[in-house]
Amino acid sequence: MSDINKKTTHTLNDLIAIARDGREFYEEAAQKVDDVDLKALFTRLAGVKAAISNELGGAVQAAGGTPEDSGTMAGNMRQMYAKLRAGLGDKEYGYVAELEESEDRLLKAFREAASDNDTPAAARDIVSRLLPEVQACHDVMRDRKLAMKRAA
């Protein structure tokens, strides 16, 4: 595998791991909250994260690599913290707040990969193409968090 393909694989696999964290976190949150609208939202966004991971995984395979099949330690810690936070207070708001932070993390990683001159063009192209979808998910969770904060 060429150095460019290795860098592409590494960059995309980092994004896959973070998106996988988000998918797993959304799936768990959908099981834990009582609000029907939040369950539906979390389920939908878990599907978006799965689609992003799958698309990035296809690009990793095309570059000759093996797609990441697990999340990150930071993602696991965030999920544990969210469970604790939800258990101590407003469960719905706790999950929304933590999921919004998870979206911040994914958006930041995508922006960095899209703007990093060391990111190979093939990786930058797919990241740039997926960035609006990542931004839209972030905005949905940010808006939901702010609306819940104002209503409290």
Short mmCIF file of N, CA and C in Angstrom, two decimals, residues 2 7 11 15-16 18 34 46 56 59-60 67 69 74 83 93 95-96 102 104 106-107 114 126 132-133 142:
data_model
loop_
_atom_site.label_atom_id
_atom_site.label_comp_id
_atom_site.label_asym_id
_atom_site.label_seq_id
_atom_site.Cartn_x
_atom_site.Cartn_y
_atom_site.Cartn_z
N SER A 2 0.59 2.20 -0.85
CA SER A 2 1.40 3.41 -0.95
C SER A 2 1.21 4.28 0.29
N LYS A 7 -2.12 6.95 4.40
CA LYS A 7 -2.61 8.19 5.04
C LYS A 7 -4.12 8.32 4.84
N THR A 11 -6.70 8.42 7.97
CA THR A 11 -7.60 9.57 8.14
C THR A 11 -9.06 9.11 8.17
N LEU A 15 -12.15 8.86 11.31
CA LEU A 15 -13.51 9.38 11.19
C LEU A 15 -14.55 8.27 11.38
N ILE A 16 -14.25 7.08 10.87
CA ILE A 16 -15.15 5.94 11.06
C ILE A 16 -15.32 5.65 12.55
N ILE A 18 -14.99 7.62 15.13
CA ILE A 18 -15.77 8.66 15.80
C ILE A 18 -17.25 8.56 15.40
N ASP A 34 -37.55 8.20 27.28
CA ASP A 34 -38.97 7.90 27.23
C ASP A 34 -39.70 8.69 26.15
N ALA A 46 -28.73 7.71 14.38
CA ALA A 46 -27.89 6.51 14.42
C ALA A 46 -27.75 5.95 13.01
N LEU A 56 -17.50 5.77 4.35
CA LEU A 56 -16.07 5.93 4.61
C LEU A 56 -15.36 4.58 4.53
N ALA A 59 -14.54 3.68 1.05
CA ALA A 59 -13.37 4.43 0.56
C ALA A 59 -12.07 3.85 1.12
N VAL A 60 -12.11 3.38 2.36
CA VAL A 60 -10.92 2.74 2.95
C VAL A 60 -10.59 1.46 2.16
N PRO A 67 -11.43 -1.23 6.90
CA PRO A 67 -12.19 -0.24 7.66
C PRO A 67 -12.18 -0.51 9.16
N ASP A 69 -13.41 -1.11 12.76
CA ASP A 69 -14.63 -1.80 13.18
C ASP A 69 -14.97 -1.57 14.66
N ALA A 74 -12.44 7.57 23.96
CA ALA A 74 -13.14 8.80 24.35
C ALA A 74 -14.64 8.65 24.17
N LYS A 83 -24.61 8.24 30.80
CA LYS A 83 -25.46 7.37 31.62
C LYS A 83 -25.54 7.90 33.05
N TYR A 93 -32.61 15.53 28.62
CA TYR A 93 -31.67 16.62 28.39
C TYR A 93 -30.23 16.12 28.51
N TYR A 95 -28.98 13.18 27.78
CA TYR A 95 -28.56 12.51 26.54
C TYR A 95 -28.41 13.50 25.39
N VAL A 96 -29.34 14.43 25.26
CA VAL A 96 -29.24 15.42 24.18
C VAL A 96 -27.95 16.22 24.32
N SER A 102 -20.96 14.99 21.27
CA SER A 102 -20.45 13.96 20.36
C SER A 102 -20.48 14.48 18.92
N ASP A 104 -20.25 17.63 18.11
CA ASP A 104 -19.16 18.62 18.04
C ASP A 104 -17.85 17.92 17.68
N LEU A 106 -17.34 15.00 16.16
CA LEU A 106 -17.32 14.49 14.79
C LEU A 106 -17.17 15.63 13.78
N LEU A 107 -17.90 16.71 14.00
CA LEU A 107 -17.81 17.85 13.09
C LEU A 107 -16.39 18.42 13.07
N ALA A 114 -10.94 17.82 6.26
CA ALA A 114 -11.24 18.51 5.00
C ALA A 114 -10.27 19.64 4.72
N ILE A 126 -14.00 12.84 -0.20
CA ILE A 126 -15.13 12.16 0.43
C ILE A 126 -15.54 12.87 1.72
N PRO A 132 -21.43 18.35 4.76
CA PRO A 132 -22.75 18.99 4.97
C PRO A 132 -23.72 18.12 5.78
N GLU A 133 -23.66 16.82 5.58
CA GLU A 133 -24.53 15.91 6.35
C GLU A 133 -24.12 15.88 7.82
N ARG A 142 -27.73 20.54 18.25
CA ARG A 142 -27.50 21.82 18.90
C ARG A 142 -28.81 22.55 19.12
#
